[in-house]
């Protein structure tokens, strides 16, 4: 599947629609999820045009991968989630329930998050 340049996260990266940005560097952008499922619900996305984790892991440069992973860790740390704990999750494709076809990691925290998956 090719990358859709008009997906909503591409528009956020281009500044065409607003987002509550929490962190940004050369490799990643973190912003608040518009429909939070936990007291803290942040989306962390790479800046490059990758559809999913498989696409990102296969095509991104080592610098992009390292930059993205470091940004994700930094955001979790800077939001104070490291000590109390948190969850990261990335939906992929139809079975994963992925709605937006730009690779993203959900970062959840701020309460005990319960079972890993809904029954
Ligand atoms: P997923 O099902 O993993 O693709 O999740 C996509 C997420 O993007 C959902 O949690 C949505 O609430 C979130 N979302 C969709 N549009 C926006 C937006 N404009 N700003 C922030 N989050 C959004």
PDB file of N, CA and C and ligand atoms in Angstrom, residues 8-9 12 17-20 31-37 41 43 89-93 96-102 104-106 108, ligand 1:
ATOM      1  N   UNK A   8      -4.568  12.518   7.560  1.00  0.00           N
ATOM      2  CA  UNK A   8      -4.705  13.630   8.513  1.00  0.00           C
ATOM      3  C   UNK A   8      -3.388  13.944   9.241  1.00  0.00           C
ATOM      4  N   UNK A   9      -2.561  12.942   9.464  1.00  0.00           N
ATOM      5  CA  UNK A   9      -1.299  13.235  10.161  1.00  0.00           C
ATOM      6  C   UNK A   9      -0.301  13.908   9.226  1.00  0.00           C
ATOM      7  N   UNK A  12      -1.237  17.430   9.486  1.00  0.00           N
ATOM      8  CA  UNK A  12      -0.715  18.019  10.729  1.00  0.00           C
ATOM      9  C   UNK A  12       0.769  18.324  10.566  1.00  0.00           C
ATOM     10  N   UNK A  17      -3.551  21.508   9.321  1.00  0.00           N
ATOM     11  CA  UNK A  17      -4.588  21.485  10.342  1.00  0.00           C
ATOM     12  C   UNK A  17      -3.893  21.530  11.701  1.00  0.00           C
ATOM     13  N   UNK A  18      -4.565  22.077  12.711  1.00  0.00           N
ATOM     14  CA  UNK A  18      -3.906  22.285  13.996  1.00  0.00           C
ATOM     15  C   UNK A  18      -3.791  21.004  14.808  1.00  0.00           C
ATOM     16  N   UNK A  19      -2.854  21.012  15.737  1.00  0.00           N
ATOM     17  CA  UNK A  19      -2.718  19.928  16.706  1.00  0.00           C
ATOM     18  C   UNK A  19      -2.111  20.514  17.964  1.00  0.00           C
ATOM     19  N   UNK A  20      -2.414  19.879  19.096  1.00  0.00           N
ATOM     20  CA  UNK A  20      -1.811  20.318  20.358  1.00  0.00           C
ATOM     21  C   UNK A  20      -0.446  19.643  20.464  1.00  0.00           C
ATOM     22  N   UNK A  31       1.818  14.815  19.663  1.00  0.00           N
ATOM     23  CA  UNK A  31       0.676  15.704  19.863  1.00  0.00           C
ATOM     24  C   UNK A  31      -0.440  14.942  20.570  1.00  0.00           C
ATOM     25  N   UNK A  32      -1.332  15.717  21.190  1.00  0.00           N
ATOM     26  CA  UNK A  32      -2.423  15.106  21.955  1.00  0.00           C
ATOM     27  C   UNK A  32      -3.425  14.439  21.018  1.00  0.00           C
ATOM     28  N   UNK A  33      -3.871  13.233  21.386  1.00  0.00           N
ATOM     29  CA  UNK A  33      -4.939  12.576  20.623  1.00  0.00           C
ATOM     30  C   UNK A  33      -6.234  13.367  20.813  1.00  0.00           C
ATOM     31  N   UNK A  34      -6.954  13.557  19.721  1.00  0.00           N
ATOM     32  CA  UNK A  34      -8.162  14.388  19.756  1.00  0.00           C
ATOM     33  C   UNK A  34      -9.302  13.704  20.521  1.00  0.00           C
ATOM     34  N   UNK A  35      -9.256  12.389  20.650  1.00  0.00           N
ATOM     35  CA  UNK A  35     -10.254  11.638  21.424  1.00  0.00           C
ATOM     36  C   UNK A  35      -9.528  10.794  22.466  1.00  0.00           C
ATOM     37  N   UNK A  36      -9.080  11.436  23.554  1.00  0.00           N
ATOM     38  CA  UNK A  36      -8.227  10.712  24.517  1.00  0.00           C
ATOM     39  C   UNK A  36      -8.947   9.546  25.185  1.00  0.00           C
ATOM     40  N   UNK A  37      -8.256   8.403  25.250  1.00  0.00           N
ATOM     41  CA  UNK A  37      -8.789   7.203  25.913  1.00  0.00           C
ATOM     42  C   UNK A  37      -8.174   6.991  27.277  1.00  0.00           C
ATOM     43  N   UNK A  41      -2.970  10.785  26.691  1.00  0.00           N
ATOM     44  CA  UNK A  41      -3.052  10.026  25.429  1.00  0.00           C
ATOM     45  C   UNK A  41      -2.399  10.878  24.345  1.00  0.00           C
ATOM     46  N   UNK A  43       0.011  10.955  20.704  1.00  0.00           N
ATOM     47  CA  UNK A  43       0.431  10.249  19.498  1.00  0.00           C
ATOM     48  C   UNK A  43       1.829  10.719  19.142  1.00  0.00           C
ATOM     49  N   UNK A  89       1.411   1.639  22.102  1.00  0.00           N
ATOM     50  CA  UNK A  89       0.637   0.738  21.247  1.00  0.00           C
ATOM     51  C   UNK A  89       0.638   1.302  19.830  1.00  0.00           C
ATOM     52  N   UNK A  90       0.760   0.437  18.845  1.00  0.00           N
ATOM     53  CA  UNK A  90       0.660   0.889  17.453  1.00  0.00           C
ATOM     54  C   UNK A  90      -0.267  -0.044  16.690  1.00  0.00           C
ATOM     55  N   UNK A  91      -1.374   0.486  16.228  1.00  0.00           N
ATOM     56  CA  UNK A  91      -2.319  -0.293  15.425  1.00  0.00           C
ATOM     57  C   UNK A  91      -1.827  -0.350  13.986  1.00  0.00           C
ATOM     58  N   UNK A  92      -1.971  -1.508  13.352  1.00  0.00           N
ATOM     59  CA  UNK A  92      -1.559  -1.651  11.953  1.00  0.00           C
ATOM     60  C   UNK A  92      -2.627  -2.404  11.175  1.00  0.00           C
ATOM     61  N   UNK A  93      -3.048  -1.816  10.073  1.00  0.00           N
ATOM     62  CA  UNK A  93      -3.955  -2.488   9.162  1.00  0.00           C
ATOM     63  C   UNK A  93      -5.338  -2.741   9.738  1.00  0.00           C
ATOM     64  N   UNK A  96      -5.631  -4.641  13.063  1.00  0.00           N
ATOM     65  CA  UNK A  96      -5.124  -3.793  14.150  1.00  0.00           C
ATOM     66  C   UNK A  96      -6.021  -2.613  14.445  1.00  0.00           C
ATOM     67  N   UNK A  97      -6.975  -2.344  13.552  1.00  0.00           N
ATOM     68  CA  UNK A  97      -7.866  -1.206  13.777  1.00  0.00           C
ATOM     69  C   UNK A  97      -7.228   0.130  13.446  1.00  0.00           C
ATOM     70  N   UNK A  98      -6.250   0.141  12.556  1.00  0.00           N
ATOM     71  CA  UNK A  98      -5.583   1.395  12.191  1.00  0.00           C
ATOM     72  C   UNK A  98      -6.522   2.276  11.379  1.00  0.00           C
ATOM     73  N   UNK A  99      -6.717   3.503  11.859  1.00  0.00           N
ATOM     74  CA  UNK A  99      -7.605   4.450  11.172  1.00  0.00           C
ATOM     75  C   UNK A  99      -6.819   5.434  10.312  1.00  0.00           C
ATOM     76  N   UNK A 100      -5.673   5.832  10.775  1.00  0.00           N
ATOM     77  CA  UNK A 100      -4.886   6.843  10.062  1.00  0.00           C
ATOM     78  C   UNK A 100      -3.640   6.178   9.477  1.00  0.00           C
ATOM     79  N   UNK A 101      -3.483   6.215   8.135  1.00  0.00           N
ATOM     80  CA  UNK A 101      -2.398   5.468   7.500  1.00  0.00           C
ATOM     81  C   UNK A 101      -1.062   6.205   7.463  1.00  0.00           C
ATOM     82  N   UNK A 102      -0.685   6.743   8.612  1.00  0.00           N
ATOM     83  CA  UNK A 102       0.679   7.259   8.835  1.00  0.00           C
ATOM     84  C   UNK A 102       1.115   6.620  10.144  1.00  0.00           C
ATOM     85  N   UNK A 104       2.065   5.560  13.604  1.00  0.00           N
ATOM     86  CA  UNK A 104       2.008   6.321  14.851  1.00  0.00           C
ATOM     87  C   UNK A 104       2.007   5.365  16.027  1.00  0.00           C
ATOM     88  N   UNK A 105       2.541   5.861  17.130  1.00  0.00           N
ATOM     89  CA  UNK A 105       2.514   5.118  18.385  1.00  0.00           C
ATOM     90  C   UNK A 105       1.662   5.898  19.367  1.00  0.00           C
ATOM     91  N   UNK A 106       0.684   5.206  19.947  1.00  0.00           N
ATOM     92  CA  UNK A 106      -0.116   5.792  21.020  1.00  0.00           C
ATOM     93  C   UNK A 106       0.663   5.650  22.325  1.00  0.00           C
ATOM     94  N   UNK A 108      -0.076   6.026  26.319  1.00  0.00           N
ATOM     95  CA  UNK A 108      -1.159   6.158  27.303  1.00  0.00           C
ATOM     96  C   UNK A 108      -0.583   6.195  28.710  1.00  0.00           C
TER      97      UNK A 108
HETATM   98  P1  LIG B   1      -5.447   4.461  14.968  1.00  0.00           P
HETATM   99  O1  LIG B   1      -6.738   3.718  15.111  1.00  0.00           O
HETATM  100  O2  LIG B   1      -4.310   3.807  15.676  1.00  0.00           O
HETATM  101  O3  LIG B   1      -5.122   4.783  13.516  1.00  0.00           O
HETATM  102  O4  LIG B   1      -5.655   5.816  15.749  1.00  0.00           O
HETATM  103  C1  LIG B   1      -5.790   7.070  15.156  1.00  0.00           C
HETATM  104  C2  LIG B   1      -5.937   8.064  16.288  1.00  0.00           C
HETATM  105  O5  LIG B   1      -5.833   9.356  15.740  1.00  0.00           O
HETATM  106  C3  LIG B   1      -7.255   7.989  17.049  1.00  0.00           C
HETATM  107  O6  LIG B   1      -6.992   7.732  18.429  1.00  0.00           O
HETATM  108  C4  LIG B   1      -7.878   9.376  16.828  1.00  0.00           C
HETATM  109  O7  LIG B   1      -8.547   9.850  17.966  1.00  0.00           O
HETATM  110  C5  LIG B   1      -6.665  10.211  16.490  1.00  0.00           C
HETATM  111  N1  LIG B   1      -6.911  11.395  15.677  1.00  0.00           N
HETATM  112  C6  LIG B   1      -7.612  11.459  14.526  1.00  0.00           C
HETATM  113  N2  LIG B   1      -7.598  12.711  14.038  1.00  0.00           N
HETATM  114  C7  LIG B   1      -6.838  13.452  14.895  1.00  0.00           C
HETATM  115  C8  LIG B   1      -6.454  14.812  14.932  1.00  0.00           C
HETATM  116  N3  LIG B   1      -6.820  15.685  13.993  1.00  0.00           N
HETATM  117  N4  LIG B   1      -5.677  15.239  15.968  1.00  0.00           N
HETATM  118  C9  LIG B   1      -5.299  14.358  16.925  1.00  0.00           C
HETATM  119  N5  LIG B   1      -5.639  13.053  16.931  1.00  0.00           N
HETATM  120  C10 LIG B   1      -6.402  12.605  15.943  1.00  0.00           C
END
